[in-house]
Coordinates of C-alpha atoms and ligand atoms in Angstrom, one line a residue:
M20 CA 15.7 2.6 21.9
S21 CA 16.7 4.7 19.6
V22 CA 15.6 8.2 19.5
H23 CA 15.3 7.7 16.0
Q24 CA 11.2 6.4 15.8
R25 CA 11.5 4.9 12.7
N26 CA 8.0 4.1 10.5
A27 CA 6.9 0.1 11.2
R28 CA 7.4 -2.0 7.1
V29 CA 4.7 -1.7 4.6
T30 CA 3.3 -6.1 4.6
V31 CA 1.3 -7.7 3.1
R32 CA -1.1 -6.8 5.7
S33 CA -0.8 -2.7 5.0
V34 CA -0.9 -4.2 1.1
Q35 CA -5.0 -5.9 2.2
G36 CA -5.5 -3.1 4.7
F37 CA -5.5 -1.0 1.6
K38 CA -8.3 -2.4 -0.4
D39 CA -10.3 -3.6 2.9
R40 CA -10.1 0.2 3.8
G41 CA -11.3 1.2 0.0
E42 CA -7.2 3.9 -0.3
R43 CA -6.2 3.5 -3.4
F44 CA -2.6 3.2 -3.4
P45 CA 1.4 3.9 -5.9
M46 CA 3.5 2.1 -6.6
L47 CA 7.1 2.1 -8.3
T48 CA 9.8 0.6 -10.2
C49 CA 13.4 1.2 -8.8
Y50 CA 16.7 0.0 -9.2
E51 CA 19.2 1.4 -6.8
A52 CA 20.0 2.2 -3.5
L53 CA 19.6 6.4 -3.6
S54 CA 16.6 6.7 -5.6
A55 CA 14.7 4.4 -3.8
R56 CA 15.5 6.1 -0.1
I57 CA 13.8 9.0 -1.9
L58 CA 11.0 7.4 -2.8
D59 CA 11.0 5.4 0.2
E60 CA 10.7 9.0 2.4
A61 CA 8.0 10.4 -0.4
G62 CA 5.8 7.6 1.2
I63 CA 5.8 5.6 -1.7
P64 CA 4.6 1.9 0.3
L65 CA 6.3 -0.1 -2.7
L66 CA 9.0 -0.5 -4.1
L67 CA 9.0 -2.9 -7.6
V68 CA 12.4 -3.5 -9.2
G69 CA 10.9 -4.6 -12.5
D70 CA 12.2 -6.5 -14.7
S71 CA 12.7 -3.7 -17.2
L72 CA 15.4 -2.1 -15.4
G73 CA 17.1 -4.0 -18.7
M74 CA 14.6 -2.0 -20.4
V75 CA 15.2 1.4 -18.8
V76 CA 19.4 1.3 -17.7
L77 CA 20.3 -2.3 -18.8
G78 CA 19.6 -1.1 -22.6
Y79 CA 18.4 -4.5 -23.7
D80 CA 15.6 -4.5 -26.2
S81 CA 13.3 -6.6 -24.7
T82 CA 12.9 -7.5 -20.6
V83 CA 13.9 -11.3 -22.0
P84 CA 18.3 -11.7 -21.3
V85 CA 17.2 -10.3 -18.2
T86 CA 19.8 -12.7 -15.6
M87 CA 18.5 -13.5 -11.9
D88 CA 22.5 -12.0 -10.7
E89 CA 21.6 -8.5 -12.5
M90 CA 17.6 -8.5 -10.4
L91 CA 19.7 -9.6 -7.4
H92 CA 22.1 -6.9 -7.2
H93 CA 19.3 -3.8 -8.4
T94 CA 17.0 -5.3 -5.7
A95 CA 19.6 -6.1 -2.6
A96 CA 20.9 -2.3 -3.1
V97 CA 17.1 -0.7 -3.3
S98 CA 16.6 -3.0 -0.1
R99 CA 19.8 -1.2 1.0
G100 CA 17.3 2.1 0.5
A101 CA 13.8 1.7 1.7
S102 CA 13.3 1.4 5.5
T103 CA 9.3 1.7 5.5
A104 CA 8.9 0.2 2.1
M105 CA 7.8 -3.4 0.8
V106 CA 10.6 -4.1 -1.8
I107 CA 9.9 -6.7 -5.2
G108 CA 12.0 -8.0 -6.2
D109 CA 11.3 -9.3 -10.0
M110 CA 11.3 -12.7 -11.2
P111 CA 13.3 -12.4 -14.7
F112 CA 12.3 -14.5 -17.8
M113 CA 13.1 -18.3 -17.5
S114 CA 14.3 -18.2 -14.0
F115 CA 10.5 -20.5 -12.2
Q116 CA 8.7 -21.0 -15.8
G117 CA 10.9 -24.4 -16.1
D118 CA 11.8 -26.2 -13.2
A119 CA 9.9 -26.2 -9.8
D120 CA 11.8 -26.9 -7.6
E121 CA 14.8 -23.7 -9.6
A122 CA 11.6 -22.2 -9.2
L123 CA 10.8 -22.1 -5.1
Y124 CA 14.3 -21.8 -4.7
N125 CA 15.3 -18.8 -7.1
A126 CA 12.6 -17.6 -5.1
G127 CA 14.1 -17.7 -1.6
R128 CA 17.6 -16.3 -3.0
F129 CA 15.0 -12.8 -3.5
L130 CA 14.1 -13.0 -0.1
K131 CA 17.7 -14.3 1.6
E132 CA 20.5 -12.6 -1.0
A133 CA 19.1 -9.4 -1.8
G134 CA 17.0 -8.2 1.5
A135 CA 13.7 -8.3 -1.1
H136 CA 10.0 -9.3 1.1
A137 CA 8.5 -10.8 -1.7
V138 CA 8.3 -11.5 -5.8
K139 CA 6.5 -11.1 -9.0
L140 CA 6.2 -13.1 -11.4
E141 CA 4.4 -12.6 -14.9
G142 CA 1.9 -15.1 -15.7
G143 CA -1.2 -17.5 -14.9
G144 CA -1.8 -20.9 -16.5
R145 CA 1.6 -23.5 -15.7
I146 CA 2.8 -21.5 -12.9
V147 CA -0.6 -20.8 -10.7
D148 CA 1.1 -24.4 -8.9
V149 CA 4.6 -22.8 -8.9
V150 CA 2.9 -20.1 -6.5
E151 CA 0.8 -22.4 -4.7
R152 CA 4.3 -23.3 -3.3
M153 CA 5.9 -20.1 -2.9
T154 CA 3.2 -18.7 -0.8
S155 CA 3.1 -21.8 1.0
S156 CA 7.2 -22.0 1.9
G157 CA 6.3 -18.5 2.9
I158 CA 7.2 -16.3 -0.3
P159 CA 4.6 -13.8 -1.2
V160 CA 4.3 -13.3 -4.2
M161 CA 2.7 -10.4 -6.8
A162 CA 1.4 -12.3 -9.8
H163 CA 1.6 -10.3 -12.7
L164 CA -1.0 -10.8 -16.0
G165 CA -2.0 -9.2 -19.0
L166 CA 0.7 -7.8 -21.5
T167 CA 3.4 -9.8 -19.5
P168 CA 6.6 -8.5 -21.1
Q169 CA 8.8 -11.3 -21.3
S170 CA 5.6 -13.2 -23.4
V171 CA 6.6 -10.6 -26.1
N172 CA 7.7 -13.3 -28.6
Q173 CA 4.4 -15.0 -27.8
F174 CA 2.5 -11.7 -28.3
G175 CA 4.1 -10.7 -31.7
G176 CA 4.4 -7.7 -29.5
F177 CA 3.7 -4.8 -26.7
R178 CA 0.2 -5.6 -27.7
V179 CA -3.1 -5.0 -25.7
Q180 CA -4.4 -8.2 -23.5
G181 CA -8.1 -9.1 -23.3
R182 CA -9.3 -7.4 -25.4
T183 CA -11.5 -10.9 -27.3
E184 CA -13.8 -12.0 -25.0
E185 CA -11.1 -15.4 -24.6
Q186 CA -8.8 -13.7 -23.3
A187 CA -10.4 -12.3 -21.3
H188 CA -11.7 -14.9 -19.9
R189 CA -8.2 -16.3 -19.6
I190 CA -6.7 -13.7 -17.8
T191 CA -9.7 -13.6 -15.3
E192 CA -9.5 -17.2 -14.7
D193 CA -5.8 -17.4 -14.9
A194 CA -6.9 -14.2 -12.3
K195 CA -9.3 -15.9 -9.4
N196 CA -6.0 -19.5 -9.7
L197 CA -3.6 -16.9 -9.4
E198 CA -5.6 -15.6 -5.9
A199 CA -6.5 -18.9 -5.0
A200 CA -2.4 -20.4 -4.8
G201 CA -2.3 -17.7 -2.5
A202 CA -1.3 -14.4 -4.6
F203 CA -0.7 -11.1 -2.4
S204 CA -2.2 -8.8 -5.3
L205 CA -1.9 -8.8 -9.1
V206 CA -0.5 -6.6 -11.6
L207 CA -2.2 -6.1 -14.5
E208 CA -0.8 -4.2 -17.7
G209 CA -2.1 -3.4 -20.8
V210 CA -5.5 -4.8 -20.4
P211 CA -9.2 -2.3 -21.0
S212 CA -10.3 -0.4 -17.9
D213 CA -13.2 -3.0 -18.6
L214 CA -11.6 -6.4 -17.9
A215 CA -9.5 -4.6 -14.9
R216 CA -12.5 -3.2 -13.5
Q217 CA -14.5 -6.7 -13.6
I218 CA -11.7 -8.1 -12.0
T219 CA -10.9 -5.6 -9.7
G220 CA -14.4 -5.9 -8.5
S221 CA -13.7 -9.9 -8.2
L222 CA -10.8 -10.2 -6.7
T223 CA -10.4 -10.0 -2.8
I224 CA -6.7 -9.3 -3.5
P225 CA -5.5 -5.6 -4.3
T226 CA -5.1 -5.2 -8.0
I227 CA -2.6 -2.6 -9.5
G228 CA -2.7 -1.2 -12.7
I229 CA -0.4 0.1 -15.4
G230 CA -1.8 0.9 -18.6
A231 CA -4.8 -1.1 -17.3
G232 CA -7.3 1.8 -16.4
P233 CA -8.7 3.9 -13.1
H234 CA -10.2 1.1 -11.7
C235 CA -7.4 -1.1 -9.7
D236 CA -6.8 -1.0 -6.1
G237 CA -3.1 0.7 -6.7
Q238 CA -1.3 1.8 -9.6
V239 CA 2.1 1.3 -10.0
L240 CA 4.0 3.4 -13.4
V241 CA 7.9 3.0 -14.1
Y242 CA 10.5 5.1 -12.9
H243 CA 12.1 6.7 -15.6
D244 CA 8.8 7.1 -17.1
W245 CA 7.5 8.5 -14.2
L246 CA 10.4 10.8 -14.3
G247 CA 10.2 11.5 -18.0
I248 CA 13.7 10.2 -18.4
T249 CA 12.8 7.2 -21.7
P250 CA 13.9 9.0 -24.4
G251 CA 10.7 8.9 -27.5
K252 CA 8.0 7.4 -28.2
T253 CA 7.0 6.2 -24.7
P254 CA 3.4 3.7 -24.4
K255 CA 0.2 5.9 -23.8
F256 CA -0.5 4.8 -20.3
A257 CA 3.3 6.2 -18.9
K258 CA 1.9 9.6 -17.7
A259 CA 5.8 11.9 -16.9
Y260 CA 5.2 14.3 -13.7
A261 CA 8.2 15.7 -14.2
Q262 CA 10.9 15.6 -17.8
L263 CA 14.1 14.9 -16.1
G264 CA 15.2 14.5 -19.2
V265 CA 15.0 17.0 -20.8
A266 CA 16.8 18.8 -17.1
I267 CA 19.9 16.5 -17.5
A268 CA 20.3 17.1 -21.6
E269 CA 20.1 21.0 -21.0
A270 CA 22.2 20.6 -17.6
A271 CA 25.1 18.9 -19.5
R272 CA 25.0 21.6 -22.3
A273 CA 25.5 24.0 -18.7
Y274 CA 27.8 22.3 -17.9
A275 CA 29.6 21.8 -20.6
D276 CA 29.9 25.2 -21.8
E277 CA 31.1 26.3 -18.1
V278 CA 33.9 23.7 -18.9
R279 CA 35.5 24.7 -22.4
S280 CA 34.8 28.7 -21.6
G281 CA 36.9 28.0 -18.3
A282 CA 33.6 29.2 -16.8
H283 CA 34.0 26.5 -14.3
P284 CA 35.0 25.9 -12.2
D285 CA 35.2 29.1 -10.4
E286 CA 36.8 30.4 -6.3
E287 CA 33.1 29.8 -5.1
H288 CA 34.5 26.1 -6.1
S289 CA 37.5 26.5 -6.1
Y290 CA 40.1 25.5 -2.8
S291 CA 42.0 28.2 -1.3
Ligands
KIV309 O1 9.3 -4.8 -15.1 C1 8.9 -4.0 -14.6 O2 8.7 -3.0 -14.2 C2 7.7 -4.2 -14.7 C3 6.0 -3.4 -14.2 C4 5.8 -2.9 -15.5 C5 5.2 -3.7 -13.2 O3 6.9 -5.6 -14.1

């Protein structure tokens, strides 16, 4: 027997257990192995390899250009770093909206090739059938409704969703249908707190909020927002728990000054 006592992997059953016991839970996005290891050891149970990757790591203006290959590459890195957390791979734009066979095949690639334990899909309506096919094939699905960034062009910008009665009704119906299709959890992004409270109360599966107020069962933040690395104006909900952007810039300036003055490397950092 190994001398290392590893914690058991977080599963869809553990996530349901959080809701059943009324325990709030955190999720963070993550894009590479070293951060995955740190977050895993800090006890974050869910690591989402979000397609926000495109904006915070790859320098795109939106999540729309992100490809399957980019997502699989980063999901595999996170899977290698996380030994306890559940790793969820985000299906990129147009990898699941078209042909249903291709959607199922792409979802399977996250589990088979990238070591993910579940996939996340944005949207309701038309994709409910695809979700049903995935869950009945043994692929756990995290659903995602509200301000779904892949639809930014359809929404006409990053705008809070569910403020009109019609929108609120559609999101509520989609949530029920996705639960019925076997989704094990639901991300609610950019919706009014009251709507998130109602949906959370009406579902058996847990909701995970981002810009959806305090009533969801879990919460998620984007890694770079949470660490205060994202430059410029961030959304209202993006609470920073550190100011690493400032710290990195200060460290860069200190290093550059020391190299220019000859203070680095000193004897302590050189071989005799
Ligand atoms: O891509 C992402 O990071 C996400 C989260 C914001 C939920 O979808």
